[in-house]
Coordinates of C-alpha atoms in Angstrom, one line a residue:
X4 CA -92.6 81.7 67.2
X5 CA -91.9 80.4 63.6
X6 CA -88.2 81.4 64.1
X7 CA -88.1 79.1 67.5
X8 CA -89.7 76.3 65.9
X9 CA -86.7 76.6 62.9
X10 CA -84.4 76.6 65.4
X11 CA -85.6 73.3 67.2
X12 CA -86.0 71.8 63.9
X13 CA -82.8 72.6 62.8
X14 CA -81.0 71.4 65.9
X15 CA -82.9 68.0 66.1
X16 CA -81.8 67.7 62.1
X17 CA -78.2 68.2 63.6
X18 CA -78.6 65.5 66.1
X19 CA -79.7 62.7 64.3
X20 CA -76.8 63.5 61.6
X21 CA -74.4 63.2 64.5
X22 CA -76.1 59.9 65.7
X23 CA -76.1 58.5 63.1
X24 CA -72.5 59.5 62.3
X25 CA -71.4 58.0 65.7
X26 CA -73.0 54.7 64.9
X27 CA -71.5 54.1 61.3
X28 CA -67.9 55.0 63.2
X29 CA -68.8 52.4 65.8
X30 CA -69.9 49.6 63.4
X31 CA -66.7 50.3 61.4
X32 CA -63.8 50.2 64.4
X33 CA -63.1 46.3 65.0
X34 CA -61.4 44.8 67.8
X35 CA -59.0 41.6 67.5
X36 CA -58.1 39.5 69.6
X37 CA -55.2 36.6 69.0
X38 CA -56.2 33.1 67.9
X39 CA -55.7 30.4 70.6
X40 CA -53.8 27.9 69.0
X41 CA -51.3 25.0 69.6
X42 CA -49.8 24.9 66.2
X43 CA -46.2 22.8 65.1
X44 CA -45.0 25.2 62.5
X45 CA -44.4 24.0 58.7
X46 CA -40.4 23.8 57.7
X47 CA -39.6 25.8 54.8
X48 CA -37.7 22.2 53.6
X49 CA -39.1 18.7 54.6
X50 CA -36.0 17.0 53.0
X51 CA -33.7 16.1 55.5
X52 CA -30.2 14.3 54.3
X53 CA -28.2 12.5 57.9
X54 CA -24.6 12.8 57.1
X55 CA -23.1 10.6 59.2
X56 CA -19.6 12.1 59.3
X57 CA -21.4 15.1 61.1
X58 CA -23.1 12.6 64.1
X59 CA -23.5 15.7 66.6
X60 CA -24.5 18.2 64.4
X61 CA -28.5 19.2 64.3
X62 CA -30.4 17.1 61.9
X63 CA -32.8 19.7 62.5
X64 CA -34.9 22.0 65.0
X65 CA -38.7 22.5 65.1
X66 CA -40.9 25.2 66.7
X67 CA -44.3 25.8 67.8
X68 CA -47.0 28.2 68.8
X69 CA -49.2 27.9 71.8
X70 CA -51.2 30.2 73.4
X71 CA -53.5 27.8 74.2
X72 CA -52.3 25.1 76.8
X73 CA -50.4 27.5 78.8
X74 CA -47.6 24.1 79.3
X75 CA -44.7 24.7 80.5
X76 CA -42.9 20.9 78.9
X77 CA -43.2 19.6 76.0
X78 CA -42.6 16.5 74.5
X79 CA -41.8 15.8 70.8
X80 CA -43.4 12.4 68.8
X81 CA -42.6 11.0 65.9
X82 CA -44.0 8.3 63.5
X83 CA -43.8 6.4 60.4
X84 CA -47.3 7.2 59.7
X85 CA -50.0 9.6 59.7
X86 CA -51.9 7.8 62.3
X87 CA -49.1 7.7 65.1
X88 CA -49.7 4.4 65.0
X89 CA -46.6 3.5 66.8
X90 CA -45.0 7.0 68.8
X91 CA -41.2 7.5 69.5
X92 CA -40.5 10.2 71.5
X93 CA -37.5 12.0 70.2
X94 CA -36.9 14.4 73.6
X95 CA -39.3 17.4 75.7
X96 CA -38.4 21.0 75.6
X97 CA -39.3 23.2 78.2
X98 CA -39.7 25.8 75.4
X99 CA -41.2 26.3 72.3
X100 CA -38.2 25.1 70.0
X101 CA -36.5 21.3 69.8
X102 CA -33.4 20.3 67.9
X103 CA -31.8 16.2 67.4
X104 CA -28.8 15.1 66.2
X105 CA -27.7 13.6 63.5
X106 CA -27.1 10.2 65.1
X107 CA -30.3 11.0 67.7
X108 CA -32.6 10.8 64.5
X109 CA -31.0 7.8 62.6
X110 CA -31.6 6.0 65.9
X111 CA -34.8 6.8 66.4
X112 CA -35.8 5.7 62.8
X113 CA -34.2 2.8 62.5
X114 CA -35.5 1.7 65.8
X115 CA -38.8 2.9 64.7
X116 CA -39.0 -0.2 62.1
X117 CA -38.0 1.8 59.0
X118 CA -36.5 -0.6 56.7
X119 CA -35.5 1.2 54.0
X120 CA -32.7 4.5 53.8
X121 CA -33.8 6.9 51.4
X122 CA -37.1 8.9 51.5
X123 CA -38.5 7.7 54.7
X124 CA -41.6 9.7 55.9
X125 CA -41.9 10.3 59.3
X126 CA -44.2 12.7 61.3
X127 CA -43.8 14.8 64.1
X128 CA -46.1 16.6 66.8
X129 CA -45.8 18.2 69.4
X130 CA -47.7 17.0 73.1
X131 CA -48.1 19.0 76.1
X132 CA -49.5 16.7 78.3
X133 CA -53.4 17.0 77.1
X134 CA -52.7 18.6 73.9
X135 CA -51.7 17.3 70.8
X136 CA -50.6 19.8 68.0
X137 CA -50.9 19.4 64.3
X138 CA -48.6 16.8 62.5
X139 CA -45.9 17.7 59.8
X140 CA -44.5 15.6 57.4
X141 CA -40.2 15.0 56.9
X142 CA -38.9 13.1 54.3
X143 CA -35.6 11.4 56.2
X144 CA -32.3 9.8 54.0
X145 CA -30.9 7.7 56.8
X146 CA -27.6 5.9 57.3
X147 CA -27.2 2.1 58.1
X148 CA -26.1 1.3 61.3
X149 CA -26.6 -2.9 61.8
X150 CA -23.5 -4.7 60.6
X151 CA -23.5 -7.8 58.2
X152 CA -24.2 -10.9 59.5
X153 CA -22.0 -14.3 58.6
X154 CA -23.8 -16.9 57.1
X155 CA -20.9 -19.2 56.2
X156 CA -18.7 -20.7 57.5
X157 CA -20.1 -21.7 60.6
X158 CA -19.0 -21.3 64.4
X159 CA -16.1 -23.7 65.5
X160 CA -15.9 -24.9 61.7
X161 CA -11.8 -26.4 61.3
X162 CA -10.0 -25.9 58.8
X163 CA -6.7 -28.0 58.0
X164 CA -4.4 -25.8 55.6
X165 CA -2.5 -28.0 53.0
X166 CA 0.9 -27.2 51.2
X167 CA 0.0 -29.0 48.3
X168 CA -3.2 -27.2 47.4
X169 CA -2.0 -23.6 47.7
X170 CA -4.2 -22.3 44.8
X171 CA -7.5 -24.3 45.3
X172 CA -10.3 -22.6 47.9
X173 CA -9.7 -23.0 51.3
X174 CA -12.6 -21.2 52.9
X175 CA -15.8 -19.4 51.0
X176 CA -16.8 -16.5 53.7
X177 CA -20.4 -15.2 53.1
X178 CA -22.3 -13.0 54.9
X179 CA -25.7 -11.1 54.6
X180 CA -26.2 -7.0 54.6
X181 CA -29.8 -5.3 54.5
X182 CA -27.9 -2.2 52.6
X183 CA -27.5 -4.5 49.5
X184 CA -30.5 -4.2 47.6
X185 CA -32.3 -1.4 49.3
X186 CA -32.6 2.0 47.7
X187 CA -29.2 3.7 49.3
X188 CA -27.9 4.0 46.2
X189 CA -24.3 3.6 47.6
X190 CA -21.2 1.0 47.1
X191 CA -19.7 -0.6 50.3
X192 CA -16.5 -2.0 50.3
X193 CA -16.4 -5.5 52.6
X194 CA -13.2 -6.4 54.3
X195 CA -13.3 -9.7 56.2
X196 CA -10.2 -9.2 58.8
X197 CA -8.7 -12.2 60.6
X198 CA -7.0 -12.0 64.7
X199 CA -5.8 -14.3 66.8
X200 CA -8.7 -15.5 69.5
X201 CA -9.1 -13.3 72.3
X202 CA -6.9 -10.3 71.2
X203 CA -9.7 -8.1 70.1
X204 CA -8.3 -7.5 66.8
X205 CA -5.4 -5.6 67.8
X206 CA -3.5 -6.2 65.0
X207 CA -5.8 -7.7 62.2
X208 CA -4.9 -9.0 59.0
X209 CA -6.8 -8.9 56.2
X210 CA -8.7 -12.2 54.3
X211 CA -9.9 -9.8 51.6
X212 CA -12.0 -7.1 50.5
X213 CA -14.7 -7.1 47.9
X214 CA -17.2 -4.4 47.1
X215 CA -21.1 -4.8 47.1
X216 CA -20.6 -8.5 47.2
X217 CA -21.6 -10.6 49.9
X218 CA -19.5 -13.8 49.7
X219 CA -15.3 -14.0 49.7
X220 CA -12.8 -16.9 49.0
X221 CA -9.3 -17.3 49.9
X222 CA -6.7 -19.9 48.6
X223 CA -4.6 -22.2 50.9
X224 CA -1.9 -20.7 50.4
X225 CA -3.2 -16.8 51.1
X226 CA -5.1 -17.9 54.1
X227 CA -2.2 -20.1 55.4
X228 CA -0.4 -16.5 54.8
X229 CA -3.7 -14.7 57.3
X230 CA -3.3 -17.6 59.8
X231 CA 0.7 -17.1 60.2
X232 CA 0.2 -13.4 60.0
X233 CA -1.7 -13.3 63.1
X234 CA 0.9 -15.5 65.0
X235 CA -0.9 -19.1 64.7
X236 CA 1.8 -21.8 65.0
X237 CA 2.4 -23.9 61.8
X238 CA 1.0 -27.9 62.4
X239 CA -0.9 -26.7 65.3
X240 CA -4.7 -25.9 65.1
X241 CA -5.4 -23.1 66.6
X242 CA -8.4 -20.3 67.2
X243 CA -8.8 -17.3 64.7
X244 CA -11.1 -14.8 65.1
X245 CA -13.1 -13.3 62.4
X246 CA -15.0 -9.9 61.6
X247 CA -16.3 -8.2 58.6
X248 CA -15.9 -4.3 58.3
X249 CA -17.9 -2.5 56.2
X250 CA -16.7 0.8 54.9
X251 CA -19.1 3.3 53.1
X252 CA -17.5 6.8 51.7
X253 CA -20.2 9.7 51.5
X254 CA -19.7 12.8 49.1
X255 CA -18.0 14.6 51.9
X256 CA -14.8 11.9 52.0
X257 CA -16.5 10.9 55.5
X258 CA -16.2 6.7 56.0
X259 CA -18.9 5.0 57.8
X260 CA -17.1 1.3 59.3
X261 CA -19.8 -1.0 60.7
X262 CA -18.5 -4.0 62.4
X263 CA -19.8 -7.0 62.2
X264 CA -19.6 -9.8 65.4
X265 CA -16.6 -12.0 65.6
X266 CA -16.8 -15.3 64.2
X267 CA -14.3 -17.8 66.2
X268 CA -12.9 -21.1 63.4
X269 CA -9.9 -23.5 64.1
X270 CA -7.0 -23.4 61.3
X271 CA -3.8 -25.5 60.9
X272 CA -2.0 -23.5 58.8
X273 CA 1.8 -25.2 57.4
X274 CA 5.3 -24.4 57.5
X275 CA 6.4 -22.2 54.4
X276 CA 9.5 -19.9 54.2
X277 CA 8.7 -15.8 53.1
X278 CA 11.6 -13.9 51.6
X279 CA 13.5 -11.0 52.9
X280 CA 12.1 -7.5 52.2
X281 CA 14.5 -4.3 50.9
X282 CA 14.2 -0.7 51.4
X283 CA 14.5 1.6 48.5
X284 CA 13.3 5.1 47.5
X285 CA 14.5 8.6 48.3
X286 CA 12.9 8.4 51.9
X287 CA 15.4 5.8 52.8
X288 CA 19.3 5.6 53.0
X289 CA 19.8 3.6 49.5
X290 CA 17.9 6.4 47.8
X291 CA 16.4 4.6 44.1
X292 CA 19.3 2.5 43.4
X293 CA 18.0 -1.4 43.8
X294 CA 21.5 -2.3 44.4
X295 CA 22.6 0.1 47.2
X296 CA 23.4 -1.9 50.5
X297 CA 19.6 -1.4 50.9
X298 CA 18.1 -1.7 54.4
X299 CA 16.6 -4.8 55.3
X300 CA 13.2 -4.6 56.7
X301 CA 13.5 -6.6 60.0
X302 CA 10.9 -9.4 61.0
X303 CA 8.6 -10.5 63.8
X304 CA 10.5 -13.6 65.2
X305 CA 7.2 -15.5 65.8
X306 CA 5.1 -14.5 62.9
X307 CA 7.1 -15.4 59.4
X308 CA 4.9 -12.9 57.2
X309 CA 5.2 -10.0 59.2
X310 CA 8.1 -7.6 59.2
X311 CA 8.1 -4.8 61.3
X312 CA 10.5 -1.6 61.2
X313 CA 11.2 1.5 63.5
X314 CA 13.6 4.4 62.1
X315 CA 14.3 7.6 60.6
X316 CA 12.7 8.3 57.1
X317 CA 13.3 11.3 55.2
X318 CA 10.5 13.0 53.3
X319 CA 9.9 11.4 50.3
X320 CA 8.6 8.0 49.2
X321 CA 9.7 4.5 49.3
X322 CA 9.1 1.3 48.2
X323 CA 10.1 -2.8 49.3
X324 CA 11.8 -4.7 46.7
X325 CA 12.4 -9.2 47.4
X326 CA 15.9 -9.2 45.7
X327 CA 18.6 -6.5 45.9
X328 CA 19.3 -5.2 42.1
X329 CA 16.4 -6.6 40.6
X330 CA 13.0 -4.5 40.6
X331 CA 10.7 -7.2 40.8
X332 CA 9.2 -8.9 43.4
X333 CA 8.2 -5.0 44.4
X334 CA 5.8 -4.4 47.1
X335 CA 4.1 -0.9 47.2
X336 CA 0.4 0.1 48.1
X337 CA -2.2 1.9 46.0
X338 CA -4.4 3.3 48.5
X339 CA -2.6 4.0 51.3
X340 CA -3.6 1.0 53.9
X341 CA -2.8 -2.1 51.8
X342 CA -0.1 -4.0 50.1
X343 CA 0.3 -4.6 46.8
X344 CA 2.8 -6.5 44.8
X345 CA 4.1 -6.6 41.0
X346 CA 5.7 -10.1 41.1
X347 CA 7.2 -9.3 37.8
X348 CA 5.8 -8.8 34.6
X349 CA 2.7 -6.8 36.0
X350 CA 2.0 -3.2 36.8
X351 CA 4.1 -1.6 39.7
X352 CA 2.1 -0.7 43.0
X353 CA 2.1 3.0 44.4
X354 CA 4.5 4.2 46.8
X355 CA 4.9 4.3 50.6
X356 CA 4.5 8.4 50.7
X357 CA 6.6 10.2 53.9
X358 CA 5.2 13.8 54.1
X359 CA 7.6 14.6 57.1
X360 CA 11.1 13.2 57.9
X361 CA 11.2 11.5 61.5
X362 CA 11.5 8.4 63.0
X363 CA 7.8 6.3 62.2
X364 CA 7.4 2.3 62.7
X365 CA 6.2 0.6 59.7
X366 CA 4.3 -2.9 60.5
X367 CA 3.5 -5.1 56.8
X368 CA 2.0 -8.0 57.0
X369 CA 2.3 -10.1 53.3
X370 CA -1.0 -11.9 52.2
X371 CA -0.4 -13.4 48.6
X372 CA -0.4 -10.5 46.6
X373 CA -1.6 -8.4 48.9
X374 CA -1.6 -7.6 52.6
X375 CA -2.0 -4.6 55.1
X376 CA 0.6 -2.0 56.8
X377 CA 0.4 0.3 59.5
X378 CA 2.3 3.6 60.4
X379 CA 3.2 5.2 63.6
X380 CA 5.5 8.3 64.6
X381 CA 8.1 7.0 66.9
X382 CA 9.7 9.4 69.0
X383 CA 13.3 8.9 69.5
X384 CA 14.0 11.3 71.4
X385 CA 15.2 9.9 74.6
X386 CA 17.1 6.7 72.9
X387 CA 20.8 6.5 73.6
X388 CA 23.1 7.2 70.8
X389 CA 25.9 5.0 71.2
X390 CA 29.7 5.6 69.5
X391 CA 30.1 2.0 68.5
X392 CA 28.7 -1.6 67.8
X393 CA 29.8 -4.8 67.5
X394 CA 29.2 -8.5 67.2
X395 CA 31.3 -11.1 69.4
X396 CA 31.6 -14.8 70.3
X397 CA 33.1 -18.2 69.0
X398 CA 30.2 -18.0 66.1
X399 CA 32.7 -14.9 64.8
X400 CA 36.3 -16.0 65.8
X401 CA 36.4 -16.1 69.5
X402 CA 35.2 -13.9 72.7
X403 CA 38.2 -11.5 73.1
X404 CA 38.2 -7.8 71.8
X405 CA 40.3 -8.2 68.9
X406 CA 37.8 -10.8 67.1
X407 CA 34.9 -8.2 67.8
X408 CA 33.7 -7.7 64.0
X409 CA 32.5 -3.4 64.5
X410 CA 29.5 -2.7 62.8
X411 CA 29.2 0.5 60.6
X412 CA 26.6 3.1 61.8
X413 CA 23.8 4.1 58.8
X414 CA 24.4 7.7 57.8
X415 CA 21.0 8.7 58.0
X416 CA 19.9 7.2 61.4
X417 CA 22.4 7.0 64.3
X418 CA 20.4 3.9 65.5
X419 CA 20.6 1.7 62.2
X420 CA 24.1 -0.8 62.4
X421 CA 25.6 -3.3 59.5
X422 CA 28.4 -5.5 58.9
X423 CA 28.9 -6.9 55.6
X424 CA 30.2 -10.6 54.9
X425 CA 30.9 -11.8 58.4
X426 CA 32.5 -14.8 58.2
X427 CA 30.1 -17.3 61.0
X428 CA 30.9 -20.5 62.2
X429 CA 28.0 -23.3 62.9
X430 CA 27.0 -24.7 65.9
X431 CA 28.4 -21.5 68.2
X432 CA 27.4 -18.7 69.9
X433 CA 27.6 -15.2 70.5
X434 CA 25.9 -11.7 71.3
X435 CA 26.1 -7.9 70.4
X436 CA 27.6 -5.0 72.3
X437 CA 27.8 -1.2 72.3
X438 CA 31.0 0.6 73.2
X439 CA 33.0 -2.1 73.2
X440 CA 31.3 -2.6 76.7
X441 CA 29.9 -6.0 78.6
X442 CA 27.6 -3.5 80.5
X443 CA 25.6 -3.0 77.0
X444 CA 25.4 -6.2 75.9
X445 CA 22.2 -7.3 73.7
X446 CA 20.8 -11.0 74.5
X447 CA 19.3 -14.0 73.3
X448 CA 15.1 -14.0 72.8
X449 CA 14.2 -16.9 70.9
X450 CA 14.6 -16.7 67.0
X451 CA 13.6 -18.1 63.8
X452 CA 16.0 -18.7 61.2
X453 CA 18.6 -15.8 62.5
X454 CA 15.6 -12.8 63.1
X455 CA 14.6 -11.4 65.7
X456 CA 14.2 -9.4 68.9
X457 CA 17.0 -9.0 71.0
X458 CA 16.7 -8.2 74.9
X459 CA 19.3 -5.3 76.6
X460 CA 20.4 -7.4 79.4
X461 CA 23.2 -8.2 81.9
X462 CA 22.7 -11.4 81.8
X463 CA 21.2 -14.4 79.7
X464 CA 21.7 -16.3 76.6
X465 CA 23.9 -15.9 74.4
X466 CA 22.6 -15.6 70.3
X467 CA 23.2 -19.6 69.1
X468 CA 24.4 -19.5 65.2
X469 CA 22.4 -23.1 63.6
X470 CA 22.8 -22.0 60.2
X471 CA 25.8 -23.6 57.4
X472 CA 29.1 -21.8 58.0
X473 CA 29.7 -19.1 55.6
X474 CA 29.6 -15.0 55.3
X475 CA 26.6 -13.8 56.2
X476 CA 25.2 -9.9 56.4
X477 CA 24.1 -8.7 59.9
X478 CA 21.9 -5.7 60.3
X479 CA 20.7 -4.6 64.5
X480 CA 18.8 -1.8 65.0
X481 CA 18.9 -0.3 68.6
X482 CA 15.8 1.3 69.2
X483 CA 14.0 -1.8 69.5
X484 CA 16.7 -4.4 69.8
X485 CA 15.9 -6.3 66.3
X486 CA 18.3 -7.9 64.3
X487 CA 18.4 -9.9 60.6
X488 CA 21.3 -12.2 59.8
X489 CA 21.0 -12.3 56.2
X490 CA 23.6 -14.9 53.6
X491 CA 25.5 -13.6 51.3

């Protein structure tokens, strides 16, 4: 009997060990569950830098977690406080992850009512329809995007250009431009640009540039230069268009232009004679000898400052000199779009650079001391390449084809024709052929002062010669029918 109760003591001593085992193993195991949340996550940088020469590219992309709404779209805010007091909606997303662009962002800031570039805080969450997550904090460097805004001179203002005032102010420009004087610690160059009414600035010319200045003059005699340059007719008002452009160069050599509206004024500009212009430079056929039968640069019959050129160049560089065999008046450029001119006794501009031989059209138009030029390849391809050239008519000795004067071809470019000391008589007439033939005969097309553009045609007028009698040097180039009468 004492054994059997040992036994049951024992056994219930063995139980309650185990119980109590089991219980401490069941307190211990725990069992998770995930957190429901809704929860924009933090960036690992809140500095965000917009480059504007990268528009498209991702200014950057967000994401969330929700376990909670069960959404299926949703839409991204943004604010320019911690309140949300005003909400922009950058864009939805139909999944968990949103990304804007560059330009996207800038927009939305700026239209936002941030007035300032650098440092702007704005805060983003996330809404799925009855949820709002959590907010998170970017610090934004913007780029400008409104342009400057004339404040002088006024619409329809007239201006009467005078001969005998060529270095006192004709026009002040002014303008304003929220960039000055905020906190984007950058430089912006201002170039006021000048077209005739209505063309939409196909061919501008520049007034000026300045750089972090608002406010521009120009001289009578430079903007009597802008106003011929775009093609306004001297003693006759007539409508120019202005604009400012406003360049800014990030660290990455990318150029922000923001244009400003068009401001139309009245000018009279006056009558005033501009000198002939002269290759020379390894790029051209007269190499670097001033004094080389150097190639005239011919000239836009109706616009007196502008002188326009289509032919072969070989690689190299060039420059424009006023005077054969002297090196001054020379034109150049320092930065690669504008003119720039040593009248003598200064420092020589920079040269006209050719990084490929070919056939390019060079357009300069001559403000002052200054100016603008384009380039263009020209393709030539598909120009006839004729065997000869000539000039005849009573204005050379008579009509028949003994008094044609032949032209001699340019060694470098098949297209490019001279004739040195022609002997012209006044008050007579007569035209330019190829071949010796009447069925490639070069017309007539209204000149100024023996320039100009000459029209392939079977019939017309014939070229009238009004200047003295005397030898003169003609130069006719073929691909575009110009020609120069130059005197010796």
């Amino acid at each position: 009997m004492s054994l059997y109760i040992k036994k049951i003591t024992s056994l219930l001593l063995l139980s309650l060990v185990f119980i109590f085992t089991a219980c401490d193993d069941e307190e211990s195991l725990e069992i998770k569950t995930p957190d429901v949340v809704f929860v924009l996550q933090e960036p690992g940088i809140n500095n965000v830098f917009l480059n504007f020469g990268l528009p498209q590219n991702s200014a950057f992309t967000v994401t969330w977690n929700d376990n909670l709404t069960g959404a299926s779209s949703y839409g991204v805010e943004m604010s320019l406080n911690a309140e949300f007091t005003n909400v922009v909606n950058l864009g939805n997303s139909n999944s968990n992850t949103f990304s804007i662009s560059v330009e996207d962002l800038n927009t939305a800031i700026h239209d936002a009512g941030a007035t300032t570039f650098r440092d702007i805080a704005i805060y983003l969450r996330v809404n799925s329809g009855s949820v709002l997550s959590n907010s998170v904090l970017f610090l934004v460097t913007t780029y400008p995007t409104d342009p400057a805004v004339f404040t002088s001179p006024a619409a329809n203002d007239s201006f009467v250009l005078s001969i005998g005032s060529t270095s006192s102010v004709a026009i002040t420009t002014t303008w304003t431009d929220a960039v000055l004087g905020s906190n984007l610690d950058i430089d912006v160059s201002y170039t006021i640009e000048a077209a005739l009414s209505g063309s939409g600035f196909t061919s501008p010319v520049a007034v000026g540039s300045v750089e972090n200045l608002t406010t521009l003059t120009s001289t009578h005699g430079d903007f009597n230069s802008v106003a011929l340059g775009i093609g306004l007719v001297a003693g006759v008002a007539g409508d120019m268009d202005l604009r400012i452009v406003a360049r800014t160069t990030n660290e990455n050599g990318s150029v922000l232009e923001r244009i400003s509206n068009l401001l139309t004024i009245s000018v009279t500009p006056f009558s005033v004679v501009f000198p002939n212009l002269y290759f020379v430079g390894n790029a051209t056929s007269s190499d670097w000898n001033n004094n080389n039968n150097n190639t005239p640069v011919f000239r836009n019959q109706n616009v007196p400052n502008n002188y326009v050129y289509t032919g072969y160049f070989g690689a190299g560089a060039f420059k424009m000199l006023e005077v054969k065999g002297q090196w001054a008046p020379q034109w150049g450029t320092n930065d690669g779009s504008t003119l720039a001119v040593n009248p003598g006794g200064g420092s020589d501009p920079g040269t006209f650079n050719v990084s490929t031989a070919g056939y390019y059209t060079y357009n300069f138009t001559t403000v002052g001391q200054s100016g603008t030029f384009t380039v263009a390849p020209y393709d030539a391809s598909a120009a006839p390449v004729y065997t000869s050239m000539g000039i005849i008519g009573a204005a050379i000795g008579g009509w028949g084809d003994s008094d044609e004067v032949n032209f001699t071809q340019d060694a470098n470019n098949p297209h490019l024709w001279y004739a040195l000391g022609v002997v012209f008589t006044s008050g007579n007439e007569f035209l330019i052929r190829a071949d010796d033939a009447w069925a490639n005969v070069w017309r007539y097309n209204g000149s100024q002062n023996q320039y100009g553009t000459a029209i392939l045609a079977g019939t017309g007028s014939n070229f009238p010669f009004t200047e003295a009698s005397g030898n003169y040097d003609v130069w006719f180039n073929d691909l575009d029918g110009k020609y120069i009468i130059i005197p010796q």
